[in-house]
Short mmCIF file of C-alpha atoms and ligand atoms in Angstrom, two decimals:
data_model
loop_
_atom_site.label_atom_id
_atom_site.label_comp_id
_atom_site.label_asym_id
_atom_site.label_seq_id
_atom_site.Cartn_x
_atom_site.Cartn_y
_atom_site.Cartn_z
CA MET A 133 -1.75 -14.46 -26.41
CA ARG A 134 -3.70 -11.66 -25.89
CA CYS A 135 -4.32 -10.59 -22.58
CA VAL A 136 -5.90 -7.43 -21.04
CA VAL A 137 -4.91 -6.34 -17.64
CA ILE A 138 -7.86 -3.97 -15.91
CA GLY A 139 -6.92 -1.15 -13.24
CA SER A 140 -3.33 0.26 -14.56
CA GLY A 141 -1.84 1.08 -10.26
CA ILE A 142 1.74 -0.35 -9.51
CA THR A 143 0.59 -3.80 -10.59
CA GLY A 144 -1.18 -3.77 -13.75
CA MET A 145 1.77 -1.77 -14.72
CA THR A 146 3.67 -4.72 -13.68
CA ALA A 147 1.37 -7.30 -14.86
CA ALA A 148 1.83 -5.91 -18.40
CA LEU A 149 5.63 -5.07 -18.19
CA LEU A 150 5.72 -9.25 -17.28
CA LEU A 151 3.40 -10.43 -19.95
CA ALA A 152 4.80 -7.99 -22.78
CA ARG A 153 8.42 -9.13 -22.25
CA GLN A 154 7.43 -12.89 -22.62
CA GLY A 155 6.01 -12.16 -25.78
CA HIS A 156 2.22 -12.01 -25.20
CA GLY A 157 0.07 -9.28 -26.71
CA VAL A 158 -1.35 -6.48 -23.68
CA THR A 159 -3.86 -4.00 -23.24
CA LEU A 160 -3.94 -1.69 -20.14
CA ILE A 161 -7.43 -0.60 -19.57
CA GLU A 162 -7.70 1.95 -17.03
CA ALA A 163 -10.72 4.05 -15.70
CA CYS A 164 -9.39 7.48 -15.02
CA ASP A 165 -8.47 9.56 -17.60
CA HIS A 166 -4.59 9.25 -16.03
CA ALA A 167 -2.02 6.09 -15.56
CA ALA A 168 -1.68 5.73 -11.37
CA PRO A 169 -4.13 7.76 -10.22
CA LEU A 170 -3.38 6.46 -6.86
CA LEU A 171 0.39 6.35 -7.29
CA ARG A 172 0.63 9.41 -9.44
CA GLY A 173 -0.41 11.23 -6.53
CA PHE A 174 -1.18 14.99 -7.15
CA GLU A 175 -0.39 18.95 -7.43
CA ARG A 176 -1.97 21.60 -5.75
CA ASN A 177 -0.48 25.16 -5.02
CA GLU A 178 2.23 23.76 -6.74
CA LEU A 179 3.20 21.77 -4.77
CA ARG A 180 3.51 18.01 -5.25
CA PHE A 181 1.53 15.30 -2.53
CA ASP A 182 3.10 11.92 -2.68
CA THR A 183 0.30 9.29 -2.16
CA GLY A 184 0.66 6.17 -3.34
CA PHE A 185 3.84 6.01 -2.64
CA HIS A 186 5.98 8.07 -0.28
CA CYS A 187 8.22 6.30 1.29
CA GLY A 188 9.08 2.49 0.69
CA GLY A 189 10.62 -0.91 2.02
CA GLY A 190 14.00 -2.34 0.26
CA VAL A 191 15.40 0.38 -1.33
CA HIS A 192 19.15 -0.15 -0.34
CA ARG A 193 20.89 -1.39 -3.30
CA ASP A 194 20.43 -5.72 -2.53
CA GLY A 195 17.10 -4.13 -1.46
CA ILE A 196 13.51 -6.01 -2.11
CA LEU A 197 11.88 -3.55 -3.57
CA ARG A 198 14.84 -2.18 -5.13
CA ARG A 199 16.00 -5.39 -7.30
CA TRP A 200 11.82 -5.51 -8.63
CA LEU A 201 12.65 -2.24 -10.03
CA ARG A 202 15.47 -3.25 -11.38
CA VAL A 203 13.53 -5.84 -12.65
CA LEU A 204 10.91 -4.13 -14.41
CA GLY A 205 14.39 -1.56 -15.95
CA VAL A 206 13.14 1.27 -14.04
CA GLU A 207 15.45 1.65 -11.15
CA ALA A 208 18.23 3.28 -13.43
CA SER A 209 15.04 6.47 -14.11
CA LEU A 210 14.58 7.21 -10.71
CA GLU A 211 16.77 9.69 -9.74
CA GLY A 212 18.30 10.30 -5.29
CA ILE A 213 17.19 6.78 -3.82
CA THR A 214 17.53 7.52 -0.44
CA THR A 215 18.15 5.30 3.02
CA SER A 216 18.00 7.25 5.53
CA HIS A 217 14.47 8.16 6.36
CA SER A 218 13.19 7.79 10.16
CA ASP A 219 10.63 7.76 12.22
CA VAL A 220 9.93 9.55 15.31
CA PHE A 221 7.32 8.55 17.48
CA MET A 222 5.53 10.12 19.87
CA PHE A 223 2.97 9.33 22.60
CA SER A 224 0.68 10.60 24.73
CA ASP A 225 2.12 10.51 27.79
CA GLY A 226 4.68 12.48 26.19
CA LYS A 227 7.57 9.94 25.63
CA GLU A 228 9.23 10.51 22.68
CA TYR A 229 11.62 7.77 20.38
CA ARG A 230 12.85 7.38 17.22
CA LEU A 231 14.00 4.79 14.48
CA PRO A 232 16.22 4.61 11.76
CA SER A 233 16.07 2.74 9.25
CA GLY A 234 19.03 -0.20 8.26
CA LEU A 235 19.13 -3.05 10.68
CA ARG A 236 22.65 -2.06 12.22
CA PRO A 237 20.64 1.39 13.06
CA VAL A 238 17.20 -0.39 14.45
CA VAL A 239 19.42 -2.33 17.14
CA ALA A 240 21.52 0.42 18.38
CA ALA A 241 18.85 2.90 18.51
CA SER A 242 17.13 0.07 20.61
CA GLU A 243 19.76 -0.49 22.76
CA ARG A 244 19.97 3.24 23.97
CA GLN A 245 16.43 4.57 24.03
CA PHE A 246 14.83 1.08 26.08
CA PRO A 247 18.32 0.05 27.34
CA GLY A 248 18.53 -4.54 27.42
CA SER A 249 16.38 -4.52 23.97
CA GLY A 250 18.96 -4.10 22.21
CA LYS A 251 19.79 -8.34 21.38
CA PRO A 252 15.29 -9.18 21.68
CA MET A 253 15.33 -6.31 18.02
CA GLU A 254 18.39 -7.84 17.08
CA ASN A 255 16.60 -11.19 16.70
CA PHE A 256 13.02 -9.71 16.78
CA LEU A 257 15.08 -8.03 13.09
CA LEU A 258 16.20 -12.11 12.04
CA LEU A 259 12.75 -13.76 12.16
CA ILE A 260 11.80 -11.34 9.96
CA SER A 261 14.54 -11.73 7.78
CA GLN A 262 14.03 -15.34 7.57
CA GLU A 263 10.75 -14.81 6.75
CA LEU A 264 11.76 -12.60 3.80
CA ALA A 265 14.37 -14.80 2.50
CA SER A 266 11.75 -17.96 2.57
CA SER A 267 10.02 -16.58 -1.00
CA PRO A 268 11.07 -17.15 -4.11
CA TYR A 269 9.78 -13.56 -5.22
CA LEU A 270 11.42 -12.16 -2.64
CA ASN A 271 14.59 -14.16 -2.27
CA PRO A 272 15.87 -14.63 -5.64
CA ASP A 273 18.02 -17.61 -4.25
CA ILE A 274 15.11 -19.63 -3.68
CA HIS A 275 13.67 -22.44 -6.44
CA SER A 276 10.34 -23.50 -5.25
CA GLU A 277 6.71 -23.08 -6.27
CA PRO A 278 5.95 -19.42 -4.27
CA LYS A 279 3.70 -21.49 -1.22
CA GLY A 280 4.90 -18.85 1.73
CA ILE A 281 4.05 -15.52 0.57
CA LEU A 282 0.46 -17.46 0.25
CA ALA A 283 0.21 -19.46 3.72
CA ASP A 284 -0.46 -18.44 7.01
CA ALA A 285 2.80 -17.92 9.99
CA GLY A 286 0.92 -17.21 13.33
CA CYS A 287 -0.37 -13.70 14.51
CA LEU A 288 2.14 -10.47 14.82
CA ASN A 289 1.42 -10.22 18.22
CA ASP A 290 2.79 -14.20 19.49
CA TYR A 291 6.27 -12.82 17.49
CA LEU A 292 5.81 -9.03 19.50
CA ASP A 293 4.69 -11.79 23.05
CA LYS A 294 7.44 -13.89 22.41
CA ALA A 295 10.16 -11.10 22.27
CA GLY A 296 8.94 -9.48 25.34
CA PHE A 297 9.44 -5.78 24.38
CA PRO A 298 8.76 -3.23 26.84
CA PRO A 299 5.63 -1.40 26.30
CA HIS A 300 6.41 1.92 24.12
CA LEU A 301 8.32 0.52 22.54
CA ARG A 302 5.88 -3.18 21.42
CA ALA A 303 3.54 -0.14 19.99
CA MET A 304 5.88 1.37 18.14
CA LEU A 305 6.40 -1.93 16.53
CA SER A 306 3.12 -2.40 16.06
CA SER A 307 1.78 1.01 14.52
CA ARG A 308 3.75 -0.77 11.33
CA CYS A 309 0.66 -2.81 10.65
CA LEU A 310 -1.69 0.34 11.06
CA LEU A 311 0.02 1.69 8.04
CA TYR A 312 -1.35 -1.07 5.95
CA GLY A 313 -4.54 -1.15 7.93
CA VAL A 314 -4.53 -4.51 10.01
CA PRO A 315 -5.25 -3.83 14.01
CA PRO A 316 -1.66 -5.82 15.61
CA SER A 317 -4.19 -8.56 16.94
CA LEU A 318 -5.30 -9.41 13.19
CA ALA A 319 -1.95 -9.53 11.88
CA SER A 320 -0.49 -12.35 10.02
CA TRP A 321 3.55 -12.24 10.83
CA ARG A 322 3.60 -13.51 7.57
CA ASP A 323 1.78 -10.21 6.31
CA TYR A 324 4.04 -7.77 8.60
CA THR A 325 7.05 -9.49 7.07
CA LEU A 326 6.44 -8.92 3.71
CA VAL A 327 4.66 -4.54 4.32
CA ALA A 328 6.34 -3.84 7.49
CA GLY A 329 9.51 -6.37 7.39
CA PRO A 330 11.31 -4.31 4.05
CA TYR A 331 11.36 -1.21 5.80
CA PHE A 332 13.57 -2.15 9.15
CA GLN A 333 16.30 -2.93 6.15
CA SER A 334 16.23 0.02 4.82
CA CYS A 335 13.91 2.67 3.61
CA GLY A 336 13.55 5.53 1.84
CA SER A 337 12.28 7.37 -1.64
CA TRP A 338 13.45 8.91 -4.56
CA HIS A 339 13.05 12.55 -6.86
CA GLY A 340 10.03 12.60 -7.57
CA GLY A 341 8.12 9.88 -5.84
CA GLY A 342 5.60 7.56 -7.01
CA ALA A 343 5.05 10.44 -10.05
CA ALA A 344 8.91 10.19 -11.54
CA LEU A 345 7.83 5.72 -10.73
CA VAL A 346 4.26 6.25 -12.85
CA ASP A 347 6.93 8.11 -15.61
CA ALA A 348 9.86 5.57 -15.69
CA LEU A 349 6.90 2.39 -15.89
CA MET A 350 4.88 3.94 -18.76
CA HIS A 351 8.49 4.41 -21.01
CA ALA A 352 8.79 0.71 -20.33
CA LEU A 353 5.48 0.36 -21.54
CA GLN A 354 5.99 2.41 -24.50
CA GLU A 355 8.97 0.61 -25.11
CA ALA A 356 7.53 -3.40 -24.78
CA GLY A 357 5.07 -2.27 -26.96
CA VAL A 358 1.81 -2.34 -24.47
CA THR A 359 -1.95 -0.81 -25.95
CA LEU A 360 -2.55 1.95 -22.84
CA ARG A 361 -6.48 3.02 -22.56
CA LEU A 362 -6.96 5.14 -20.43
CA GLY A 363 -10.56 6.32 -19.37
CA CYS A 364 -12.16 3.04 -20.30
CA ALA A 365 -13.40 1.33 -17.45
CA VAL A 366 -14.36 -2.22 -17.46
CA ASN A 367 -17.88 -2.69 -17.41
CA ALA A 368 -18.15 -6.65 -18.16
CA ILE A 369 -15.86 -10.13 -18.98
CA GLU A 370 -17.35 -12.00 -20.67
CA ALA A 371 -16.40 -16.05 -20.76
CA ASP A 372 -17.70 -18.83 -20.55
CA THR A 373 -16.22 -22.14 -17.59
CA ILE A 374 -15.04 -23.97 -20.54
CA GLU A 375 -13.26 -22.04 -23.36
CA GLY A 376 -12.95 -19.42 -20.14
CA VAL A 377 -12.06 -15.68 -20.95
CA HIS A 378 -13.20 -14.18 -24.89
CA SER A 379 -13.26 -11.03 -24.24
CA VAL A 380 -13.46 -7.12 -22.15
CA VAL A 381 -16.01 -4.94 -22.75
CA LEU A 382 -15.57 -1.49 -22.66
CA ASN A 383 -17.69 1.57 -21.40
CA ASP A 384 -18.22 2.65 -24.55
CA GLY A 385 -19.30 -0.62 -25.94
CA THR A 386 -15.97 -1.86 -27.22
CA ARG A 387 -15.63 -5.16 -27.13
CA MET A 388 -11.80 -6.47 -26.86
CA PRO A 389 -11.09 -9.83 -27.61
CA CYS A 390 -8.60 -11.78 -24.92
CA GLU A 391 -7.72 -15.21 -23.78
CA ARG A 392 -5.96 -14.11 -20.20
CA CYS A 393 -7.49 -11.28 -18.30
CA PHE A 394 -6.34 -9.62 -15.26
CA PHE A 395 -8.53 -7.84 -12.88
CA THR A 396 -6.20 -5.22 -9.94
CA GLY A 397 -9.64 -3.64 -8.89
CA HIS A 398 -11.29 -4.64 -5.77
CA PRO A 399 -12.73 -8.07 -6.08
CA SER A 400 -16.17 -6.72 -5.36
CA GLN A 401 -16.15 -6.20 -9.19
CA LEU A 402 -16.70 -9.09 -9.54
CA GLN A 403 -19.77 -9.90 -9.52
CA SER A 404 -20.86 -6.99 -11.72
CA LEU A 405 -18.42 -7.63 -14.38
CA LEU A 406 -18.94 -11.46 -15.24
CA SER A 407 -22.41 -12.82 -15.89
CA HIS A 408 -24.32 -15.11 -13.43
CA GLY A 409 -23.39 -18.60 -12.22
CA LEU A 410 -19.49 -17.92 -13.83
CA LEU A 411 -18.74 -18.09 -10.22
CA ARG A 412 -20.09 -20.60 -7.79
CA PRO A 413 -22.32 -18.69 -5.61
CA ALA A 414 -19.58 -19.59 -2.33
CA TYR A 415 -17.09 -17.24 -3.13
CA LEU A 416 -19.45 -14.47 -4.36
CA HIS A 417 -20.45 -14.72 -0.98
CA HIS A 418 -16.57 -14.22 0.57
CA ILE A 419 -16.06 -12.00 -1.76
CA ALA A 420 -18.68 -9.37 -0.74
CA ASP A 421 -17.51 -10.48 2.69
CA LEU A 422 -13.97 -9.38 2.58
CA PRO A 423 -13.71 -7.01 5.70
CA GLU A 424 -12.17 -3.18 4.45
CA THR A 425 -8.58 -2.05 5.34
CA ASN A 426 -10.51 1.20 7.84
CA ALA A 427 -11.63 4.39 5.58
CA ALA A 428 -9.49 7.67 6.82
CA LEU A 429 -9.35 11.24 6.79
CA LEU A 430 -6.09 12.77 4.95
CA LEU A 431 -5.18 16.20 4.89
CA PHE A 432 -2.84 17.23 2.45
CA ALA A 433 -0.27 20.76 4.11
CA GLU A 434 2.58 22.84 3.26
CA THR A 435 5.26 23.79 6.15
CA TYR A 436 8.32 25.66 5.36
CA ASP A 437 10.32 24.48 8.65
CA ALA A 438 7.96 22.75 11.67
CA LEU A 439 9.04 19.77 10.21
CA ARG A 440 12.35 17.23 9.07
CA ASP A 441 12.66 16.61 5.35
CA ASP A 442 11.26 13.05 4.74
CA GLU A 443 10.20 12.21 8.18
CA SER A 444 7.15 10.19 8.95
CA LEU A 445 6.35 11.23 12.70
CA PHE A 446 3.48 8.06 14.67
CA LEU A 447 1.42 10.17 17.00
CA LEU A 448 0.08 7.60 19.41
CA PRO A 449 -1.56 7.41 22.18
CA SER A 450 0.26 5.86 25.51
CA PRO A 451 0.49 1.56 25.02
CA TYR A 452 -1.35 2.02 28.53
CA GLU A 453 -4.73 2.98 27.04
CA MET A 454 -4.09 0.97 23.38
CA THR A 455 -6.97 -1.31 22.59
CA THR A 456 -6.93 -3.24 19.61
CA SER A 457 -10.23 -1.96 18.20
CA ASP A 458 -7.65 1.89 18.58
CA THR A 459 -8.27 2.01 15.21
CA GLU A 460 -12.17 2.71 15.39
CA ILE A 461 -12.81 5.86 17.54
CA SER A 462 -14.59 8.88 17.79
CA TRP A 463 -13.89 12.08 17.10
CA ALA A 464 -14.60 13.01 21.32
CA ALA A 465 -11.45 10.80 21.66
CA ILE A 466 -9.32 11.88 18.71
CA MET A 467 -7.54 13.79 20.96
CA ALA A 468 -6.60 10.98 23.23
CA LYS A 469 -7.01 7.78 21.50
CA SER A 470 -6.11 8.08 17.84
CA SER A 471 -3.10 7.56 15.77
CA ILE A 472 -2.20 9.79 13.80
CA TYR A 473 0.61 9.02 10.89
CA VAL A 474 2.28 12.22 9.72
CA TYR A 475 4.54 12.26 6.71
CA CYS A 476 7.33 15.62 5.52
CA GLY A 477 8.43 15.39 1.76
CA ARG A 478 11.42 17.16 0.18
CA PRO A 479 11.39 20.39 0.08
CA ALA A 480 10.04 22.78 -3.39
CA ALA A 481 12.31 24.79 -5.22
CA ASP A 482 10.88 27.21 -3.23
CA GLY A 483 11.19 26.06 0.35
CA ARG A 484 7.94 24.99 0.93
CA LYS A 485 7.82 20.87 1.74
CA PRO A 486 4.35 18.52 1.43
CA VAL A 487 2.82 17.42 4.47
CA MET A 488 0.17 14.70 4.98
CA ALA A 489 -1.18 13.75 8.02
CA VAL A 490 -3.61 9.85 8.03
CA LEU A 491 -6.06 9.37 10.68
CA PHE A 492 -7.99 5.98 10.15
CA ILE A 493 -11.78 6.37 11.08
CA PRO A 494 -14.71 4.39 11.00
CA SER A 495 -17.14 5.48 7.91
CA ALA A 496 -20.47 4.14 8.92
CA ASN A 497 -22.04 7.97 8.69
CA LEU A 498 -21.00 8.83 5.50
CA PRO A 499 -23.19 8.73 2.45
CA GLU A 500 -23.74 5.28 0.41
CA GLY A 501 -21.92 5.38 -2.91
CA ASN A 502 -20.16 8.75 -4.71
CA PRO A 503 -23.14 11.05 -4.82
CA GLN A 504 -22.41 13.99 -7.15
CA PRO A 505 -22.88 16.80 -5.34
CA ARG A 506 -22.24 16.85 -1.90
CA PRO A 507 -25.12 16.52 0.22
CA SER A 508 -24.76 19.68 2.84
CA SER A 509 -24.20 17.38 5.45
CA TYR A 510 -21.22 15.33 4.57
CA VAL A 511 -19.99 19.56 3.60
CA ALA A 512 -20.03 20.12 7.38
CA TRP A 513 -18.95 17.20 8.40
CA LYS A 514 -15.77 17.68 6.71
CA ARG A 515 -15.25 20.28 7.41
CA GLN A 516 -15.30 19.86 11.37
CA ALA A 517 -13.64 16.82 10.97
CA VAL A 518 -10.58 18.45 9.13
CA GLU A 519 -10.48 21.61 11.94
CA SER A 520 -10.63 18.61 14.81
CA LEU A 521 -7.55 16.06 12.96
CA ARG A 522 -5.23 19.46 12.27
CA LEU A 523 -6.28 20.98 16.29
CA ALA A 524 -5.33 17.15 17.14
CA ILE A 525 -2.16 17.56 15.49
CA GLU A 526 -1.20 21.04 16.73
CA TYR A 527 -1.78 19.46 20.25
CA ARG A 528 0.99 16.52 19.77
CA VAL A 529 2.96 18.56 18.46
CA PRO A 530 3.21 22.52 18.91
CA GLY A 531 5.67 23.39 16.74
CA LEU A 532 3.41 23.77 13.85
CA ARG A 533 1.04 25.98 15.32
CA GLY A 534 1.18 29.40 12.61
CA ALA A 535 3.38 27.27 10.78
CA TRP A 536 1.36 25.31 8.68
CA ARG A 537 -1.35 25.55 6.09
CA ILE A 538 -3.92 23.25 5.55
CA ILE A 539 -4.27 23.16 1.69
CA ASP A 540 -6.70 20.29 0.71
CA ALA A 541 -8.38 17.28 2.44
CA ALA A 542 -9.56 13.30 1.33
CA THR A 543 -12.02 12.02 2.93
CA PRO A 544 -13.01 8.00 1.92
CA LEU A 545 -15.22 9.30 -0.93
CA THR A 546 -12.64 11.63 -2.05
CA MET A 547 -10.58 7.45 -2.24
CA ARG A 548 -13.56 5.76 -3.64
CA HIS A 549 -14.31 8.69 -6.94
CA TRP A 550 -9.91 8.72 -6.77
CA ILE A 551 -9.58 4.48 -7.36
CA TYR A 552 -13.01 3.57 -9.62
CA GLY A 553 -14.83 0.32 -7.81
CA SER A 554 -13.42 0.95 -4.34
CA THR A 555 -15.32 1.02 -1.61
CA GLY A 556 -13.61 4.32 0.15
CA SER A 557 -11.47 2.26 2.40
CA LEU A 558 -7.37 3.33 2.42
CA TYR A 559 -6.50 0.07 0.91
CA GLY A 560 -9.18 -1.89 0.49
CA VAL A 561 -9.23 -5.21 1.46
CA SER A 562 -7.61 -6.40 4.77
CA HIS A 563 -5.95 -9.01 4.65
CA GLN A 564 -6.16 -10.51 8.37
CA ARG A 565 -5.10 -13.80 9.92
CA THR A 566 -8.37 -14.38 10.51
CA SER A 567 -9.63 -14.10 6.68
CA MET A 568 -9.31 -16.55 3.60
CA PRO A 569 -7.16 -15.05 1.25
CA LEU A 570 -7.63 -14.40 -2.38
CA PHE A 571 -6.64 -17.06 -4.41
CA PRO A 572 -4.90 -15.44 -8.12
CA SER A 573 -6.58 -18.02 -10.29
CA THR A 574 -10.26 -18.11 -10.80
CA ARG A 575 -12.92 -20.26 -11.92
CA VAL A 576 -12.86 -19.06 -14.70
CA PRO A 577 -10.04 -20.23 -17.64
CA GLY A 578 -8.06 -17.66 -18.11
CA LEU A 579 -8.78 -14.90 -14.96
CA PHE A 580 -6.50 -14.12 -12.46
CA LEU A 581 -6.99 -11.41 -10.08
CA ALA A 582 -4.61 -9.49 -8.67
CA GLY A 583 -3.50 -6.17 -6.17
CA GLN A 584 -3.03 -5.12 -2.66
CA ASN A 585 -6.63 -6.87 -2.66
CA VAL A 586 -5.18 -10.12 -3.48
CA LEU A 587 -2.01 -10.14 -1.77
CA LEU A 588 -1.08 -6.94 0.31
CA PRO A 589 -1.03 -3.06 -0.17
CA GLY A 590 1.69 -1.38 -0.75
CA VAL A 591 4.07 -0.89 -4.13
CA LEU A 592 6.34 -4.07 -3.09
CA GLY A 593 2.63 -5.93 -2.69
CA GLY A 594 1.60 -4.69 -5.99
CA ILE A 595 4.76 -5.41 -8.16
CA VAL A 596 5.02 -8.83 -7.00
CA SER A 597 0.91 -8.96 -6.95
CA ALA A 598 1.79 -8.88 -10.29
CA ALA A 599 4.22 -10.91 -10.98
CA VAL A 600 2.51 -13.80 -8.93
CA ALA A 601 -0.79 -13.55 -10.89
CA VAL A 602 1.15 -14.23 -14.21
CA GLY A 603 3.12 -16.98 -12.60
CA PHE A 604 0.22 -17.84 -12.07
CA ALA A 605 -0.75 -17.57 -15.73
CA PHE A 606 2.01 -18.72 -17.50
CA GLY A 607 4.40 -20.46 -14.78
CA HIS A 608 6.26 -18.75 -11.83
CA ASN A 609 10.38 -19.87 -13.45
CA THR A 610 9.39 -17.34 -16.35
CA VAL A 611 8.50 -14.82 -14.29
CA LEU A 612 11.20 -15.63 -12.16
CA LYS A 613 13.86 -16.28 -14.68
CA GLU A 614 14.12 -12.23 -14.57
CA PHE A 615 14.65 -11.58 -11.01
CA ARG A 616 17.26 -14.81 -10.46
CA ALA A 617 18.99 -13.51 -13.50
CA CYS A 618 19.08 -9.63 -12.23
CA THR A 619 20.42 -10.19 -8.99
CA ALA A 620 23.78 -13.16 -10.97
CA LYS A 621 24.23 -9.61 -12.58
CA GLU A 622 25.28 -8.03 -9.73
C1 FAD B 841 -2.75 8.21 1.01
C2 FAD B 841 -1.82 6.32 0.41
C3 FAD B 841 -0.26 6.73 1.17
C4 FAD B 841 0.95 5.35 0.94
N1 FAD B 841 1.37 5.59 1.67
C5 FAD B 841 2.53 4.07 0.33
C6 FAD B 841 3.81 4.28 0.79
O1 FAD B 841 4.63 5.49 1.01
N2 FAD B 841 4.75 3.41 0.32
C7 FAD B 841 4.34 1.95 -0.26
O2 FAD B 841 4.75 0.67 -0.40
N3 FAD B 841 2.55 2.18 -0.60
C8 FAD B 841 2.11 3.95 0.02
N4 FAD B 841 0.97 3.53 -0.26
C9 FAD B 841 -0.44 1.76 -0.72
C10 FAD B 841 -0.03 2.07 -2.25
O3 FAD B 841 -0.55 2.68 -2.30
C11 FAD B 841 -0.86 1.12 -2.71
O4 FAD B 841 -0.81 -0.09 -2.07
C12 FAD B 841 -1.02 0.61 -4.07
O5 FAD B 841 -0.74 1.41 -4.82
C13 FAD B 841 -2.20 -0.36 -4.80
O6 FAD B 841 -1.65 -0.95 -6.22
P1 FAD B 841 -2.70 -1.61 -7.26
O7 FAD B 841 -2.21 -1.44 -8.71
O8 FAD B 841 -3.08 -2.51 -6.09
O9 FAD B 841 -4.20 -0.70 -6.97
P2 FAD B 841 -4.70 0.81 -7.31
O10 FAD B 841 -3.76 1.44 -7.38
O11 FAD B 841 -6.09 1.04 -6.43
O12 FAD B 841 -4.81 0.20 -8.65
C14 FAD B 841 -6.11 -0.54 -9.52
C15 FAD B 841 -6.50 0.62 -10.71
O13 FAD B 841 -8.10 -0.20 -11.04
C16 FAD B 841 -8.01 1.16 -12.06
N5 FAD B 841 -10.01 0.31 -11.64
C17 FAD B 841 -10.64 -0.92 -10.69
N6 FAD B 841 -11.81 -1.14 -11.31
C18 FAD B 841 -11.88 -0.56 -13.10
C19 FAD B 841 -12.21 -1.35 -13.93
N7 FAD B 841 -13.44 -1.84 -14.12
N8 FAD B 841 -11.91 -0.61 -15.57
C20 FAD B 841 -10.47 -0.63 -15.92
N9 FAD B 841 -10.23 0.72 -14.52
C21 FAD B 841 -10.83 0.06 -13.32
C22 FAD B 841 -8.71 1.44 -10.55
O14 FAD B 841 -8.96 2.57 -11.73
C23 FAD B 841 -7.67 1.88 -10.29
O15 FAD B 841 -6.17 3.00 -11.44
C24 FAD B 841 -0.25 4.11 0.23
C25 FAD B 841 -1.48 4.54 -0.19
C26 FAD B 841 -2.55 5.57 0.27
C27 FAD B 841 -3.89 4.97 -0.05
#
């Protein structure tokens, strides 16, 4: 069957690969002129910055992400896979704690730093492992339909309340869901277990990060016979409600016939891609009203030795100052109240290390769309924002003063440009417990949705979402056969 996959991020590449392996004729279409712009990251001053993947959870031999990399046939191409990542939590009240990765080390570190918390932590991690083991797309031993990952299982805060952790430890655990853009009060337990859960089991990366993964997947796609069209945005999906999808139209006017179409971009595009009447008004309203994750300001810098290799710093407000809306900060409050994430990568050959810092910001005052050239008010705002963030980070991490150099910065406008059709938010749609999720199948026969906007963000979220969408299109067992077979070989 002829299939078109729109968008070549981790989701699109995974879907294309799974479809081609099932014997379908697949074309993968990407608006940007190179594949997987987010996942590939970028290079400045001969230093590579991993944007879409700097570390992942579940990378140990039997880990969930590692298994899927094996299923996709790229595990062997990824060299130097580590599981030694560690997180440092620095609170504005001066308290500092560490969490390693690995279930036993996490329990031991918890008990050492917060006496009496070892047992509750063990129980908390057990619940996460049970949740992760309940879906057929995450556990090859489950042979049932994938209801689990689409259903609700309560709020993260309820689980944290029940665990009775001390405030700083609770804040450390909560901060992990800010990493995928949802405040703890709105995060669902199930989403937390899928996105943050594997990070407790093991966390790490490999040489070349996201770019190495893209290269390995591109090779696999080529071998599987997938046709790749880069630099072509899809402008229309042609379909009717009886026969379903029959073609897509590219921005150069090319019409590509297909019977199945997998869309991995932002769902807000659907209204303009499909002709009037194909989707119900209520569905279009739903898509238009989907909450977005916060926008972010990102700094890209270099340092020699001010930070450790492959380490994440969470600069958090004191847990007594945190509010449920602490991602909605004003510039004036940056110094005291914001949560800032800083990641230091592995050194390049000359010893320089890439540093990325992320601060969630409200995007309300930014210009609409993707204006070129950038308005002068925006340029001034960006300059001031970058400087404020640099000072805020140096205030919290004094060792960085004079020991790092900012090379570049990205704002929500950069994100809009970088990932075609994005609204500028960091991880697209915010999967809040209270909002109704999008389903992979649509009312239009043959049109399926996948990606971070449909299931969850993260490389694992994208891979699983692609597999689920292909499962909805051609049967779950067909997709899961490979996943299960892969484990049988171990
Ligand atoms: C700063 C940052 C750091 C991150 N760090 C990590 C990390 O360490 N670990 C981790 O697991 N995750 C991380 N993530 C999240 C992860 O990168 C994303 O969730 C994931 O890459 C999203 O993949 P996707 O395929 O769903 O979407 P995307 O990568 O956005 O792919 C969608 C693609 O569709 C294309 N497209 C859209 N519309 C059209 C159209 N009409 N025609 C043609 N093409 C179209 C876009 O150009 C885009 O390339 C990070 C994200 C960010 C922003």
